[in-house]
Amino acid sequence: MTSNGCVRDPFRYTAEGQDGQDITQDACGAHSHGDYGYHYHPAPEAATTSALDGVQLSGDVEYTAYKGAPMECWGGDIA
């Protein structure tokens, strides 16, 4: 997080060199650039499960969960 509360997180992008990857995101995980306007990016989080589709596994499975933003706040002009 930058000193102004904005996020600069390359893991919020789905492809290397994606448009706007060099534009700092705000505290809600969003930003505006080019013709895209204000938009959110998913928030990746490490997670663990012991079941997949209701089927118990023999151990835990670690994975990256990409939470759909916004999760904690809204930003931009939402009027």
Tab-separated table of C-alpha atoms in Angstrom:
chain	number	residue	atom	x	y	z
A	1	MET	CA	0.000	0.000	0.000
A	2	THR	CA	1.293	3.452	-0.827
A	3	SER	CA	1.445	6.340	1.622
A	4	ASN	CA	-1.887	7.728	0.360
A	5	GLY	CA	-3.742	4.460	1.068
A	6	CYS	CA	-3.637	3.209	-2.502
A	7	VAL	CA	-2.765	-0.309	-3.598
A	8	ARG	CA	-0.017	-1.200	-6.044
A	9	ASP	CA	-0.432	-4.944	-6.367
A	10	PRO	CA	0.669	-6.732	-9.566
A	11	PHE	CA	-1.166	-9.879	-8.439
A	12	ARG	CA	-4.538	-8.198	-9.039
A	13	TYR	CA	-4.003	-8.601	-12.784
A	14	THR	CA	-4.718	-11.624	-14.952
A	15	ALA	CA	-1.961	-11.130	-17.531
A	16	GLU	CA	1.595	-9.802	-17.528
A	17	GLY	CA	1.706	-6.311	-19.005
A	18	GLN	CA	-2.073	-5.829	-18.807
A	19	ASP	CA	-3.313	-2.293	-19.589
A	20	GLY	CA	-3.175	-0.069	-16.517
A	21	GLN	CA	-0.890	-2.354	-14.529
A	22	ASP	CA	1.349	0.608	-13.796
A	23	ILE	CA	-1.556	2.726	-12.466
A	24	THR	CA	-1.879	2.736	-8.682
A	25	GLN	CA	-5.149	1.357	-7.298
A	26	ASP	CA	-7.056	3.021	-4.490
A	27	ALA	CA	-7.876	1.427	-1.128
A	28	CYS	CA	-10.869	-0.345	-2.740
A	29	GLY	CA	-8.654	-2.085	-5.306
A	30	ALA	CA	-9.803	0.109	-8.190
A	31	HIS	CA	-8.520	2.800	-10.508
A	32	SER	CA	-9.272	4.632	-13.736
A	33	HIS	CA	-7.201	4.737	-16.915
A	34	GLY	CA	-7.635	5.132	-20.649
A	35	ASP	CA	-11.146	4.417	-21.939
A	36	TYR	CA	-11.850	1.907	-19.145
A	37	GLY	CA	-13.114	4.403	-16.576
A	38	TYR	CA	-13.185	3.564	-12.878
A	39	HIS	CA	-13.077	-0.211	-12.359
A	40	TYR	CA	-12.172	-2.822	-9.746
A	41	HIS	CA	-9.701	-5.708	-9.812
A	42	PRO	CA	-10.028	-9.046	-8.010
A	43	ALA	CA	-8.329	-9.408	-4.638
A	44	PRO	CA	-6.232	-12.594	-4.481
A	45	GLU	CA	-6.012	-14.347	-1.125
A	46	ALA	CA	-4.313	-17.581	-0.050
A	47	ALA	CA	-6.893	-20.149	1.070
A	48	THR	CA	-7.053	-23.772	2.226
A	49	THR	CA	-9.823	-26.355	1.920
A	50	SER	CA	-10.317	-29.974	2.884
A	51	ALA	CA	-13.231	-30.586	0.499
A	52	LEU	CA	-13.951	-29.917	-3.177
A	53	ASP	CA	-17.562	-29.794	-4.381
A	54	GLY	CA	-18.653	-31.433	-1.134
A	55	VAL	CA	-16.184	-34.324	-1.414
A	56	GLN	CA	-13.826	-34.728	1.571
A	57	LEU	CA	-10.153	-34.902	0.646
A	58	SER	CA	-7.476	-36.901	2.408
A	59	GLY	CA	-5.668	-33.661	3.304
A	60	ASP	CA	-5.777	-29.921	2.877
A	61	VAL	CA	-5.390	-28.239	-0.509
A	62	GLU	CA	-3.919	-24.740	-0.733
A	63	TYR	CA	-5.062	-22.445	-3.536
A	64	THR	CA	-5.341	-18.790	-4.493
A	65	ALA	CA	-8.868	-17.404	-4.210
A	66	TYR	CA	-9.596	-14.404	-6.424
A	67	LYS	CA	-12.290	-12.489	-4.599
A	68	GLY	CA	-14.443	-10.317	-6.801
A	69	ALA	CA	-13.937	-6.684	-5.924
A	70	PRO	CA	-15.100	-4.617	-4.222
A	71	MET	CA	-15.011	-6.638	-1.019
A	72	GLU	CA	-14.469	-4.013	1.685
A	73	CYS	CA	-15.447	-0.670	0.187
A	74	TRP	CA	-16.843	1.211	-2.803
A	75	GLY	CA	-15.062	4.032	-4.558
A	76	GLY	CA	-15.449	6.371	-7.486
A	77	ASP	CA	-18.706	7.995	-8.527
A	78	ILE	CA	-21.448	5.488	-7.674
A	79	ALA	CA	-24.304	7.997	-7.892
